[in-house]
Amino acid sequence: MNTKAVDFTGLAARLDEAQRTVTDTPSLADTLDISIDDAYRIQSELIGRRRARGESMTGVKLGFTSRAKMAQMGVSEVIVGRLTDNMRIDDGGEVALSRFIHPKIEPEIAYRIARDVDPDDPLVDIESCVDSVAPAMEIIDSRYRDFRFTYTDVVADNTSAAAYVIGPWQGPQDVANRAVRLEVGAETMLGSTAAILGDPVRALHALLDISRRRKIPLRAGHVVLAGAATAAIPLTAGIAQCDIAGLGHVTVKGIA
Ligand code: OOG
Ligand code: MG
């Protein structure tokens, strides 16, 4: 058991530098024993550093919302990370692969929050706070060596968030059980939005609970990435695209 006080600032700086210099870092768990509370505090300091550099918050993302991913990590709670304007890529836009250590891309459902949400209000109806839904993709890029991490590690590392792209927004609708197709070069991944907690709308409820406990603000205009619908595919040069049945299509081009 590690009894030393956790150096939140130092660990946030280490993860921040790993991202900025595109250099991996060993799993924190190799040398430290940090709790989940510690991990969210490191994440929050990491975001503080990004904000201090002028990045603005554009939303939040959930992770481990698929049973398969949860089982793989041996956990039963979803995780939440933060999105900034620096991570946003326009639909059909390009992204330099040199920004990332070992990027992967995954299909997601995005929701847009229409008005500020007070997670402490017991009467808040999170579904009614959302005005749009869209097909999306997330680029994840663990700052940890070989993409190897524990549950607390990945929370500290802002849940591997690296970039995201959102397709055309549609009106609010039931998106449970839509076919999902992700294509990256010659690789294709097929799945269903049902992999996201049975129905992606449940991700909104899980988010409300975690944002209350972790003091993560949910603001008008914020995007919510509900969690991957399939396993992630390594992002290579060329087109990556995702199609969600009845919802639409989103693309990004990786530039070598
Ligand atoms: C953690 C991020 C997981 C998702 O959608 O489940 C995530 C990782 O796999 O590196 O974003
Ligand atoms: Mg994701």
CSV table of C-alpha atoms and ligand atoms in Angstrom, one decimal:
chain,number,residue,atom,x,y,z
A,1,MET,CA,0.0,0.0,0.0
A,2,ASN,CA,1.3,3.4,-1.0
A,3,THR,CA,0.9,5.8,1.9
A,4,LYS,CA,2.6,8.8,0.3
A,5,ALA,CA,0.3,11.7,-0.5
A,6,VAL,CA,-0.6,11.7,-4.2
A,7,ASP,CA,1.1,14.4,-6.2
A,8,PHE,CA,-2.0,15.4,-8.2
A,9,THR,CA,-0.3,18.4,-9.9
A,10,GLY,CA,2.8,16.4,-10.9
A,11,LEU,CA,0.8,13.5,-12.3
A,12,ALA,CA,-1.5,15.8,-14.2
A,13,ALA,CA,1.6,17.5,-15.6
A,14,ARG,CA,3.1,14.1,-16.6
A,15,LEU,CA,0.0,13.1,-18.5
A,16,ASP,CA,-0.4,16.5,-20.1
A,17,GLU,CA,3.2,16.5,-21.3
A,18,ALA,CA,2.8,12.9,-22.7
A,19,GLN,CA,-0.1,14.2,-24.8
A,20,ARG,CA,1.7,17.5,-25.9
A,21,THR,CA,5.0,15.8,-26.8
A,22,VAL,CA,3.3,12.7,-28.3
A,23,THR,CA,5.4,10.5,-26.0
A,24,ASP,CA,3.9,7.5,-24.0
A,25,THR,CA,4.3,7.2,-20.3
A,26,PRO,CA,4.2,4.1,-18.0
A,27,SER,CA,0.9,3.1,-16.3
A,28,LEU,CA,0.6,5.1,-13.0
A,29,ALA,CA,-0.4,1.8,-11.4
A,30,ASP,CA,3.1,0.5,-12.0
A,31,THR,CA,4.4,2.6,-9.2
A,32,LEU,CA,1.5,4.2,-7.4
A,33,ASP,CA,-1.7,3.2,-5.7
A,34,ILE,CA,-4.3,5.8,-6.6
A,35,SER,CA,-8.0,5.7,-5.8
A,36,ILE,CA,-10.8,6.5,-8.2
A,37,ASP,CA,-11.3,9.8,-6.4
A,38,ASP,CA,-7.6,10.6,-6.9
A,39,ALA,CA,-8.0,9.7,-10.6
A,40,TYR,CA,-10.8,12.2,-11.2
A,41,ARG,CA,-8.9,14.8,-9.3
A,42,ILE,CA,-5.8,14.2,-11.6
A,43,GLN,CA,-8.2,14.4,-14.6
A,44,SER,CA,-9.6,17.7,-13.3
A,45,GLU,CA,-6.1,19.2,-12.9
A,46,LEU,CA,-5.2,18.0,-16.4
A,47,ILE,CA,-8.2,19.8,-17.8
A,48,GLY,CA,-7.3,22.8,-15.8
A,49,ARG,CA,-3.9,22.9,-17.5
A,50,ARG,CA,-5.5,22.7,-20.9
A,51,ARG,CA,-7.9,25.5,-20.0
A,52,ALA,CA,-5.1,27.6,-18.8
A,53,ARG,CA,-3.6,27.3,-22.3
A,54,GLY,CA,-6.8,28.7,-23.8
A,55,GLU,CA,-8.8,25.5,-24.6
A,56,SER,CA,-12.5,25.7,-24.0
A,57,MET,CA,-14.8,22.9,-22.9
A,58,THR,CA,-17.0,21.5,-25.6
A,59,GLY,CA,-18.5,18.5,-23.8
A,60,VAL,CA,-18.0,15.2,-22.1
A,61,LYS,CA,-17.6,11.6,-23.1
A,62,LEU,CA,-18.5,8.3,-21.5
A,63,GLY,CA,-16.3,5.2,-21.6
A,64,PHE,CA,-16.8,1.5,-20.8
A,65,THR,CA,-20.5,1.7,-21.6
A,66,SER,CA,-20.4,-1.6,-23.4
A,67,ARG,CA,-20.6,-4.7,-21.3
A,68,ALA,CA,-17.7,-6.2,-23.2
A,69,LYS,CA,-15.4,-3.3,-22.4
A,70,MET,CA,-16.6,-3.3,-18.7
A,71,ALA,CA,-16.0,-7.0,-18.4
A,72,GLN,CA,-12.6,-6.6,-20.0
A,73,MET,CA,-11.7,-4.0,-17.3
A,74,GLY,CA,-13.4,-5.9,-14.5
A,75,VAL,CA,-15.5,-2.9,-13.5
A,76,SER,CA,-19.1,-2.1,-13.4
A,77,GLU,CA,-19.1,1.7,-13.5
A,78,VAL,CA,-18.8,3.8,-16.7
A,79,ILE,CA,-16.2,6.5,-16.8
A,80,VAL,CA,-16.4,10.1,-17.9
A,81,GLY,CA,-13.8,12.3,-19.6
A,82,ARG,CA,-13.9,15.9,-20.9
A,83,LEU,CA,-13.8,17.2,-24.4
A,84,THR,CA,-12.2,20.5,-25.5
A,85,ASP,CA,-12.3,22.6,-28.7
A,86,ASN,CA,-8.8,21.4,-29.5
A,87,MET,CA,-10.1,17.9,-29.9
A,88,ARG,CA,-12.9,18.8,-32.3
A,89,ILE,CA,-12.6,17.9,-36.0
A,90,ASP,CA,-15.2,19.0,-38.6
A,91,ASP,CA,-17.1,16.3,-40.4
A,92,GLY,CA,-15.2,15.4,-43.6
A,93,GLY,CA,-12.1,17.2,-42.2
A,94,GLU,CA,-8.5,16.0,-41.8
A,95,VAL,CA,-6.5,15.1,-38.8
A,96,ALA,CA,-2.7,14.8,-38.7
A,97,LEU,CA,-1.7,11.4,-37.3
A,98,SER,CA,1.4,13.0,-35.9
A,99,ARG,CA,-0.8,14.5,-33.1
A,100,PHE,CA,-1.2,11.0,-31.6
A,101,ILE,CA,0.9,8.3,-30.0
A,102,HIS,CA,-1.1,5.2,-31.2
A,103,PRO,CA,-4.6,6.4,-32.2
A,104,LYS,CA,-7.7,4.2,-32.5
A,105,ILE,CA,-11.1,5.2,-33.7
A,106,GLU,CA,-14.5,4.1,-32.6
A,107,PRO,CA,-18.1,4.7,-33.5
A,108,GLU,CA,-20.2,6.7,-31.1
A,109,ILE,CA,-23.6,8.4,-30.7
A,110,ALA,CA,-23.4,12.1,-29.8
A,111,TYR,CA,-26.1,14.0,-28.0
A,112,ARG,CA,-26.3,17.8,-27.7
A,113,ILE,CA,-27.3,19.4,-24.4
A,114,ALA,CA,-29.7,22.3,-25.1
A,115,ARG,CA,-29.5,24.0,-21.7
A,116,ASP,CA,-27.4,24.1,-18.6
A,117,VAL,CA,-28.0,21.1,-16.4
A,118,ASP,CA,-27.9,21.3,-12.6
A,119,PRO,CA,-27.0,17.7,-11.6
A,120,ASP,CA,-27.9,18.5,-8.0
A,121,ASP,CA,-31.5,19.3,-8.9
A,122,PRO,CA,-33.4,16.1,-8.0
A,123,LEU,CA,-36.1,16.9,-10.5
A,124,VAL,CA,-33.8,17.4,-13.5
A,125,ASP,CA,-34.9,15.3,-16.5
A,126,ILE,CA,-31.7,14.8,-18.5
A,127,GLU,CA,-33.5,13.5,-21.6
A,128,SER,CA,-35.5,16.7,-21.9
A,129,CYS,CA,-32.2,18.7,-21.8
A,130,VAL,CA,-31.0,17.1,-25.0
A,131,ASP,CA,-32.2,18.6,-28.3
A,132,SER,CA,-30.2,16.7,-31.0
A,133,VAL,CA,-28.5,13.4,-31.7
A,134,ALA,CA,-25.8,12.6,-34.3
A,135,PRO,CA,-23.5,9.9,-35.6
A,136,ALA,CA,-20.0,10.5,-34.3
A,137,MET,CA,-16.6,9.0,-34.0
A,138,GLU,CA,-14.1,9.3,-31.2
A,139,ILE,CA,-10.3,9.0,-31.6
A,140,ILE,CA,-8.8,7.5,-28.5
A,141,ASP,CA,-5.1,7.7,-27.8
A,142,SER,CA,-4.0,6.4,-24.4
A,143,ARG,CA,-1.0,8.3,-23.1
A,144,TYR,CA,0.1,5.0,-21.5
A,145,ARG,CA,2.7,2.7,-23.0
A,146,ASP,CA,1.2,0.0,-25.2
A,147,PHE,CA,-2.4,1.2,-24.5
A,148,ARG,CA,-2.0,-0.7,-21.2
A,149,PHE,CA,-3.8,0.8,-18.2
A,150,THR,CA,-5.9,0.2,-15.1
A,151,TYR,CA,-9.4,1.7,-14.5
A,152,THR,CA,-7.9,4.5,-12.3
A,153,ASP,CA,-5.1,5.1,-14.8
A,154,VAL,CA,-7.5,5.7,-17.7
A,155,VAL,CA,-9.7,8.1,-15.7
A,156,ALA,CA,-6.6,10.1,-14.7
A,157,ASP,CA,-5.7,10.2,-18.4
A,158,ASN,CA,-9.0,11.8,-19.3
A,159,THR,CA,-10.4,8.4,-20.5
A,160,SER,CA,-8.0,8.3,-23.5
A,161,ALA,CA,-9.9,11.2,-25.1
A,162,ALA,CA,-7.9,12.6,-28.1
A,163,ALA,CA,-10.3,13.9,-30.8
A,164,TYR,CA,-13.8,13.6,-32.1
A,165,VAL,CA,-15.9,14.3,-35.1
A,166,ILE,CA,-19.6,14.7,-35.3
A,167,GLY,CA,-21.9,14.1,-38.3
A,168,PRO,CA,-25.1,16.0,-39.1
A,169,TRP,CA,-27.3,16.7,-36.1
A,170,GLN,CA,-30.8,15.2,-36.2
A,171,GLY,CA,-33.9,15.9,-34.0
A,172,PRO,CA,-34.2,13.9,-30.8
A,173,GLN,CA,-35.2,10.3,-31.4
A,174,ASP,CA,-34.9,6.8,-30.1
A,175,VAL,CA,-31.6,5.4,-31.3
A,176,ALA,CA,-31.7,2.1,-29.5
A,177,ASN,CA,-30.7,-0.9,-31.7
A,178,ARG,CA,-29.5,0.9,-34.8
A,179,ALA,CA,-27.0,-0.9,-37.0
A,180,VAL,CA,-23.5,0.6,-36.8
A,181,ARG,CA,-20.8,0.3,-39.4
A,182,LEU,CA,-17.2,1.6,-38.9
A,183,GLU,CA,-14.7,1.5,-41.8
A,184,VAL,CA,-11.1,2.4,-41.6
A,185,GLY,CA,-9.1,1.5,-44.7
A,186,ALA,CA,-9.7,-2.2,-45.4
A,187,GLU,CA,-11.0,-2.8,-41.9
A,188,THR,CA,-14.7,-2.9,-41.0
A,189,MET,CA,-16.4,-3.2,-37.7
A,190,LEU,CA,-20.2,-4.0,-37.5
A,191,GLY,CA,-22.3,-3.6,-34.4
A,192,SER,CA,-25.4,-2.0,-32.9
A,193,THR,CA,-26.1,1.0,-30.7
A,194,ALA,CA,-27.6,-1.5,-28.3
A,195,ALA,CA,-24.1,-2.3,-27.2
A,196,ILE,CA,-24.1,1.1,-25.5
A,197,LEU,CA,-25.7,0.2,-22.1
A,198,GLY,CA,-28.6,-1.5,-24.0
A,199,ASP,CA,-29.7,1.9,-25.3
A,200,PRO,CA,-27.5,5.0,-25.6
A,201,VAL,CA,-30.0,7.1,-23.8
A,202,ARG,CA,-29.0,5.3,-20.6
A,203,ALA,CA,-25.6,6.9,-21.0
A,204,LEU,CA,-27.3,10.2,-20.4
A,205,HIS,CA,-28.6,9.0,-17.1
A,206,ALA,CA,-25.3,7.5,-16.1
A,207,LEU,CA,-23.6,10.8,-17.0
A,208,LEU,CA,-26.0,12.8,-14.8
A,209,ASP,CA,-25.2,10.6,-11.8
A,210,ILE,CA,-21.4,10.8,-12.4
A,211,SER,CA,-21.4,14.5,-13.1
A,212,ARG,CA,-23.2,15.0,-9.7
A,213,ARG,CA,-20.7,12.9,-7.8
A,214,ARG,CA,-17.6,14.2,-9.7
A,215,LYS,CA,-18.7,17.8,-10.1
A,216,ILE,CA,-18.5,17.8,-13.9
A,217,PRO,CA,-20.4,20.6,-15.4
A,218,LEU,CA,-23.0,20.0,-18.2
A,219,ARG,CA,-23.6,23.2,-20.1
A,220,ALA,CA,-25.8,24.3,-23.0
A,221,GLY,CA,-24.2,23.5,-26.3
A,222,HIS,CA,-22.0,20.7,-24.8
A,223,VAL,CA,-21.7,17.5,-26.7
A,224,VAL,CA,-22.0,14.1,-25.0
A,225,LEU,CA,-20.3,11.1,-26.6
A,226,ALA,CA,-22.3,8.1,-25.3
A,227,GLY,CA,-19.6,5.5,-25.6
A,228,ALA,CA,-18.3,3.2,-28.3
A,229,ALA,CA,-20.7,0.9,-30.1
A,230,THR,CA,-18.0,-1.5,-31.2
A,231,ALA,CA,-14.3,-2.2,-30.4
A,232,ALA,CA,-12.0,0.5,-31.7
A,233,ILE,CA,-9.9,0.1,-34.9
A,234,PRO,CA,-6.3,1.6,-35.2
A,235,LEU,CA,-6.5,4.9,-37.1
A,236,THR,CA,-4.4,4.9,-40.2
A,237,ALA,CA,-3.9,7.3,-43.1
A,238,GLY,CA,-6.9,7.7,-45.3
A,239,ILE,CA,-10.7,7.8,-44.7
A,240,ALA,CA,-12.4,6.6,-41.6
A,241,GLN,CA,-16.1,6.6,-41.7
A,242,CYS,CA,-19.1,5.6,-39.7
A,243,ASP,CA,-22.6,4.9,-40.6
A,244,ILE,CA,-25.5,4.6,-38.2
A,245,ALA,CA,-28.7,3.3,-39.7
A,246,GLY,CA,-31.4,6.0,-40.1
A,247,LEU,CA,-29.2,8.6,-38.4
A,248,GLY,CA,-26.4,9.3,-40.9
A,249,HIS,CA,-22.8,9.3,-41.8
A,250,VAL,CA,-19.6,10.9,-40.5
A,251,THR,CA,-16.1,10.9,-42.0
A,252,VAL,CA,-12.6,12.0,-41.1
A,253,LYS,CA,-9.3,11.7,-43.1
A,254,GLY,CA,-6.2,10.7,-41.3
A,255,ILE,CA,-3.1,12.4,-42.8
A,256,ALA,CA,0.3,10.6,-42.5
B,1,OOG,C1,-10.8,4.1,-22.8
B,1,OOG,C2,-11.9,5.0,-23.5
B,1,OOG,C3,-13.1,4.2,-23.7
B,1,OOG,C4,-15.4,4.2,-24.9
B,1,OOG,O1,-16.1,4.7,-25.7
B,1,OOG,O2,-15.7,3.1,-24.3
B,1,OOG,C5,-14.1,4.9,-24.5
B,1,OOG,C6,-10.0,3.3,-23.8
B,1,OOG,O3,-10.5,2.3,-24.3
B,1,OOG,O4,-8.9,3.7,-24.1
B,1,OOG,O5,-13.9,6.0,-25.0
B,2,MG,MG,-15.3,6.4,-26.7
